[in-house]
CSV table of C-alpha atoms in Angstrom, one decimal:
chain,number,residue,atom,x,y,z
A,1,MET,CA,94.7,109.8,61.6
A,2,PRO,CA,94.7,111.5,65.0
A,3,ILE,CA,97.7,113.1,66.6
A,4,ILE,CA,98.9,110.7,69.4
A,5,HIS,CA,99.6,112.9,72.3
A,6,PRO,CA,102.5,111.6,74.3
A,7,PRO,CA,101.9,112.2,78.0
A,8,LYS,CA,104.4,114.1,80.3
A,9,PRO,CA,105.9,111.5,82.7
A,10,GLY,CA,104.9,112.3,86.3
A,11,SER,CA,101.8,114.3,85.3
A,12,ALA,CA,98.3,113.6,86.4
A,13,LEU,CA,94.8,115.2,85.9
A,14,TRP,CA,92.1,114.8,88.5
A,15,VAL,CA,88.7,115.6,87.3
A,16,THR,CA,85.9,115.9,89.9
A,17,ALA,CA,82.2,116.4,89.4
A,18,HIS,CA,80.3,117.3,92.6
A,19,PRO,CA,78.6,120.6,93.4
A,20,ARG,CA,79.6,120.8,97.1
A,21,ALA,CA,83.1,121.3,98.3
A,22,ALA,CA,82.0,120.4,101.9
A,23,SER,CA,80.7,117.0,100.8
A,24,LEU,CA,82.3,113.5,101.1
A,25,ASN,CA,83.4,113.9,97.5
A,26,GLY,CA,84.9,117.3,98.3
A,27,ARG,CA,87.0,115.8,101.1
A,28,LEU,CA,88.1,112.8,99.0
A,29,PHE,CA,89.1,115.2,96.2
A,30,ARG,CA,91.3,117.3,98.5
A,31,GLU,CA,92.8,114.3,100.3
A,32,GLY,CA,93.4,112.4,97.1
A,33,VAL,CA,95.1,115.3,95.3
A,34,SER,CA,97.3,115.8,98.3
A,35,ALA,CA,98.3,112.2,98.4
A,36,LEU,CA,98.9,112.0,94.7
A,37,SER,CA,101.0,115.2,94.7
A,38,THR,CA,103.7,113.4,96.5
A,39,ARG,CA,104.6,111.5,93.3
A,40,TYR,CA,102.9,113.4,90.5
A,41,GLN,CA,102.5,116.9,89.3
A,42,VAL,CA,98.7,117.1,89.6
A,43,ALA,CA,96.5,119.4,87.5
A,44,THR,CA,92.8,119.5,88.6
A,45,SER,CA,89.5,120.2,86.9
A,46,ASP,CA,86.7,120.9,89.5
A,47,LEU,CA,83.9,121.1,87.0
A,48,TYR,CA,81.3,122.6,89.2
A,49,ALA,CA,83.7,125.1,90.8
A,50,GLN,CA,84.9,126.1,87.3
A,51,GLY,CA,81.3,126.6,86.1
A,52,PHE,CA,82.2,124.3,83.1
A,53,ASN,CA,79.6,124.4,80.4
A,54,PRO,CA,78.6,120.8,79.6
A,55,VAL,CA,76.6,121.6,76.5
A,56,LEU,CA,78.2,120.8,73.1
A,57,GLY,CA,76.8,123.2,70.5
A,58,ASP,CA,77.5,125.8,67.8
A,59,SER,CA,79.9,127.6,70.2
A,60,ASP,CA,82.3,124.7,69.8
A,61,LEU,CA,82.4,124.8,66.0
A,62,GLY,CA,84.2,128.0,65.1
A,63,ASP,CA,83.7,128.9,61.5
A,64,LEU,CA,81.4,125.9,61.1
A,65,ALA,CA,78.8,127.2,63.5
A,66,GLY,CA,75.4,127.0,61.9
A,67,VAL,CA,76.7,124.9,58.9
A,68,PRO,CA,74.8,121.7,58.3
A,69,GLY,CA,76.8,118.6,58.9
A,70,ASN,CA,78.0,116.0,61.4
A,71,LEU,CA,78.5,117.7,64.7
A,72,ALA,CA,81.2,115.4,66.0
A,73,VAL,CA,83.2,115.7,62.7
A,74,GLN,CA,82.8,119.5,62.7
A,75,ALA,CA,84.0,119.7,66.3
A,76,GLY,CA,87.1,117.8,65.2
A,77,GLU,CA,87.6,120.2,62.3
A,78,SER,CA,87.3,123.1,64.8
A,79,TYR,CA,89.9,121.4,67.0
A,80,ALA,CA,92.3,121.0,64.0
A,81,ALA,CA,91.8,124.7,63.1
A,82,GLY,CA,92.5,125.9,66.7
A,83,GLN,CA,88.9,127.3,67.0
A,84,LEU,CA,87.6,125.4,70.0
A,85,PRO,CA,86.5,127.6,72.9
A,86,ALA,CA,89.3,128.6,75.4
A,87,GLU,CA,87.8,126.5,78.2
A,88,VAL,CA,87.8,123.3,76.0
A,89,GLN,CA,91.4,124.0,74.8
A,90,ALA,CA,92.5,124.4,78.4
A,91,GLU,CA,91.0,121.0,79.4
A,92,GLN,CA,92.5,119.3,76.4
A,93,SER,CA,95.9,120.7,77.3
A,94,LYS,CA,95.7,119.3,80.8
A,95,LEU,CA,94.5,116.0,79.5
A,96,ALA,CA,97.2,115.8,76.8
A,97,ALA,CA,99.9,116.3,79.4
A,98,ALA,CA,98.7,113.7,81.9
A,99,GLU,CA,99.8,110.1,82.0
A,100,LEU,CA,97.3,109.4,84.8
A,101,LEU,CA,93.7,110.5,84.7
A,102,VAL,CA,91.5,110.3,87.8
A,103,LEU,CA,87.7,110.7,87.3
A,104,GLN,CA,85.7,111.2,90.5
A,105,PHE,CA,82.0,111.5,90.7
A,106,PRO,CA,78.9,110.4,92.7
A,107,LEU,CA,76.7,107.8,91.0
A,108,TRP,CA,73.5,109.7,90.0
A,109,TRP,CA,70.8,107.7,88.2
A,110,TYR,CA,73.3,104.9,87.6
A,111,GLY,CA,75.8,107.1,85.8
A,112,PRO,CA,78.0,110.1,86.1
A,113,PRO,CA,76.5,113.6,86.6
A,114,ALA,CA,75.6,115.4,83.4
A,115,ILE,CA,78.4,117.9,83.8
A,116,LEU,CA,81.0,115.1,83.5
A,117,LYS,CA,79.2,113.6,80.5
A,118,GLY,CA,79.3,117.1,78.9
A,119,TRP,CA,83.1,117.3,79.6
A,120,PHE,CA,83.5,114.1,77.6
A,121,ASP,CA,81.2,115.5,74.8
A,122,ARG,CA,83.2,118.7,74.5
A,123,VAL,CA,86.8,117.8,75.4
A,124,LEU,CA,87.2,114.3,73.7
A,125,THR,CA,86.8,115.6,70.2
A,126,ASP,CA,87.5,113.9,66.9
A,127,GLN,CA,91.1,114.4,65.8
A,128,PHE,CA,92.1,114.9,69.4
A,129,ALA,CA,90.9,111.8,71.2
A,130,TYR,CA,90.1,109.5,68.2
A,131,GLY,CA,90.4,109.6,64.4
A,132,ASP,CA,90.1,108.1,61.0
A,133,LEU,CA,90.9,104.7,59.6
A,134,ASP,CA,94.3,103.1,60.3
A,135,PRO,CA,95.7,102.7,56.8
A,136,GLU,CA,97.6,99.5,57.8
A,137,PHE,CA,94.7,97.7,59.4
A,138,GLY,CA,91.7,99.3,57.8
A,139,VAL,CA,89.9,99.8,61.1
A,140,PRO,CA,89.2,103.1,63.0
A,141,ARG,CA,91.8,104.3,65.5
A,142,ARG,CA,89.7,103.7,68.6
A,143,TYR,CA,89.1,101.0,71.2
A,144,GLY,CA,92.7,100.8,72.4
A,145,ASP,CA,94.3,102.9,69.7
A,146,GLY,CA,92.9,106.4,70.1
A,147,GLY,CA,94.6,109.7,70.5
A,148,LEU,CA,95.0,109.2,74.3
A,149,ALA,CA,96.9,105.9,74.1
A,150,GLY,CA,99.6,105.5,76.7
A,151,ARG,CA,97.5,106.7,79.7
A,152,LYS,CA,95.9,105.0,82.7
A,153,ALA,CA,92.7,106.1,84.4
A,154,LEU,CA,91.3,105.5,87.9
A,155,VAL,CA,87.6,105.9,88.3
A,156,LEU,CA,86.5,106.9,91.8
A,157,VAL,CA,82.8,106.7,92.4
A,158,THR,CA,80.7,107.2,95.5
A,159,ALA,CA,77.4,105.2,95.6
A,160,GLY,CA,74.5,105.5,97.9
A,161,GLU,CA,73.8,101.8,97.7
A,162,ASP,CA,75.5,99.0,99.5
A,163,GLU,CA,77.9,96.5,97.8
A,164,ARG,CA,75.2,93.8,97.6
A,165,SER,CA,72.5,95.8,95.8
A,166,ILE,CA,74.9,97.2,93.2
A,167,GLY,CA,77.0,94.0,92.9
A,168,PRO,CA,77.0,91.2,90.3
A,169,ARG,CA,73.5,90.0,91.3
A,170,GLY,CA,72.2,93.1,92.9
A,171,ILE,CA,68.8,94.6,92.1
A,172,SER,CA,70.4,97.8,90.9
A,173,GLY,CA,72.6,96.0,88.4
A,174,ASP,CA,76.3,95.3,88.5
A,175,LEU,CA,78.3,98.5,88.9
A,176,GLU,CA,81.0,97.2,86.5
A,177,SER,CA,78.3,96.8,83.8
A,178,LEU,CA,76.6,100.2,84.7
A,179,LEU,CA,80.0,102.0,84.1
A,180,PHE,CA,81.0,100.0,81.0
A,181,PRO,CA,79.9,103.0,78.8
A,182,LEU,CA,82.6,105.0,80.7
A,183,THR,CA,85.4,102.5,81.2
A,184,HIS,CA,85.1,100.9,77.7
A,185,GLY,CA,83.0,103.3,75.7
A,186,VAL,CA,84.8,106.5,76.7
A,187,LEU,CA,88.2,105.6,78.1
A,188,TRP,CA,89.2,102.5,76.2
A,189,TYR,CA,87.6,104.0,73.1
A,190,THR,CA,90.2,106.8,73.2
A,191,GLY,CA,93.1,104.5,74.1
A,192,VAL,CA,93.1,105.0,77.9
A,193,GLU,CA,93.8,101.8,80.0
A,194,VAL,CA,91.5,101.5,83.0
A,195,LEU,CA,92.5,100.5,86.5
A,196,ASP,CA,90.0,98.6,88.8
A,197,LEU,CA,87.2,100.9,90.0
A,198,HIS,CA,87.6,102.5,93.4
A,199,VAL,CA,84.1,102.5,94.9
A,200,VAL,CA,82.8,104.1,98.2
A,201,TYR,CA,79.6,102.2,99.0
A,202,ASP,CA,76.8,103.5,101.3
A,203,ALA,CA,78.3,106.9,100.8
A,204,ASP,CA,75.2,108.7,102.2
A,205,ALA,CA,75.2,106.8,105.5
A,206,LEU,CA,78.9,107.0,106.5
A,207,ASP,CA,79.6,108.5,109.9
A,208,SER,CA,82.8,110.5,110.6
A,209,THR,CA,84.8,107.5,111.6
A,210,GLN,CA,83.8,105.7,108.4
A,211,VAL,CA,84.6,108.7,106.3
A,212,ASP,CA,88.1,108.8,107.9
A,213,GLN,CA,88.5,105.1,107.0
A,214,GLU,CA,87.5,105.8,103.4
A,215,VAL,CA,90.0,108.7,103.2
A,216,LYS,CA,92.7,106.3,104.5
A,217,ARG,CA,91.7,103.6,102.0
A,218,LEU,CA,91.9,106.1,99.1
A,219,ARG,CA,95.3,107.3,100.2
A,220,GLU,CA,96.6,103.7,100.5
A,221,ARG,CA,95.2,102.9,97.0
A,222,LEU,CA,96.9,106.0,95.5
A,223,ASP,CA,100.2,105.2,97.2
A,224,ALA,CA,100.2,101.7,95.5
A,225,LEU,CA,98.7,102.8,92.2
A,226,ASP,CA,101.9,102.7,90.2
A,227,SER,CA,102.2,98.9,90.8
A,228,GLU,CA,98.7,98.1,89.6
A,229,THR,CA,98.0,96.4,86.3
A,230,PRO,CA,95.1,97.9,84.2
A,231,ARG,CA,92.2,95.7,83.2
A,232,ARG,CA,92.7,94.5,79.6
A,233,PHE,CA,89.9,95.1,77.1
A,234,ARG,CA,90.1,93.6,73.6
A,235,SER,CA,91.5,96.0,71.0
A,236,LEU,CA,89.6,96.7,67.8
A,237,ARG,CA,92.7,96.2,65.7
A,238,GLY,CA,93.8,92.9,67.4
A,239,GLY,CA,91.6,90.7,65.2
A,240,ASP,CA,89.0,89.6,67.7
A,241,TYR,CA,86.3,91.6,65.9
A,242,ARG,CA,87.4,90.8,62.4
A,243,GLY,CA,84.8,91.3,59.7
A,244,THR,CA,81.7,92.5,61.5
A,245,ARG,CA,83.1,94.3,64.6
A,246,ALA,CA,81.1,91.8,66.7
A,247,LEU,CA,83.2,89.5,68.7
A,248,ARG,CA,84.3,86.4,66.7
A,249,ALA,CA,82.0,83.5,67.1
A,250,ASP,CA,84.8,81.2,68.5
A,251,LEU,CA,85.4,83.5,71.4
A,252,HIS,CA,83.1,82.9,74.4
A,253,PRO,CA,80.4,81.2,72.2
A,254,GLY,CA,76.9,81.7,73.5
A,255,ARG,CA,77.8,84.5,75.9
A,256,THR,CA,76.4,88.0,75.3
A,257,ASP,CA,77.4,89.7,78.6
A,258,LEU,CA,79.8,92.7,78.6
A,259,GLY,CA,82.5,90.6,80.1
A,260,ILE,CA,83.3,89.0,76.7
A,261,HIS,CA,85.0,92.3,75.7
A,262,ARG,CA,87.7,91.9,78.4
A,263,ALA,CA,90.9,90.2,77.4
A,264,ASP,CA,92.0,89.2,80.9
């Protein structure tokens, strides 16, 4: 069973993944942190500026480096033994304290940059972010019941395409579906509730006036964030996946789209 890390009220962590401070993302990061700091104590992780190493490997395994076995399980054992690298421990400490997590990134090849994926790989370890079977329900403590339960997350993404091409019927695919591996497979998996996406469309074509408008829109969103209700995904332990871990046949029969996993 994982340790459930109670967040510190009024604390937030803003993780950003863009290599250029002078970019649109850089400005949104600075303006967003400034706006959020009026109500939260905000820690930041600027992954490129920090030179964060995104590669999970033997350096994460402490005494188990080079020992055959399941890498994810071994990383969890390294966490439990206090043997994770200092940069990973620092990120886990910031995340454990935060009741609000902001993940900001540009959409590259229909997903987050590799450095952010590597942050997930190295920081969200077994026994820290998820764990073993719940003895009461006999299901893994994940999908709504992970080590990071009790937190909310805002995903802020800049996309070079317009709202139509990356919308529900767009040629590039629906952004909600493209980011399902993040919102459901990373955040909800570890117990984090997800707010509606904050998307900046046509990010490569914005002029200075439009950039100012996007900054204003982000500040307004952050000012009202505490009143928002997170989207509700179905929990693993709630009975909707009883038996096979596939959604029960009586729920949305005939549908196979990702929307069937939302409870709202």
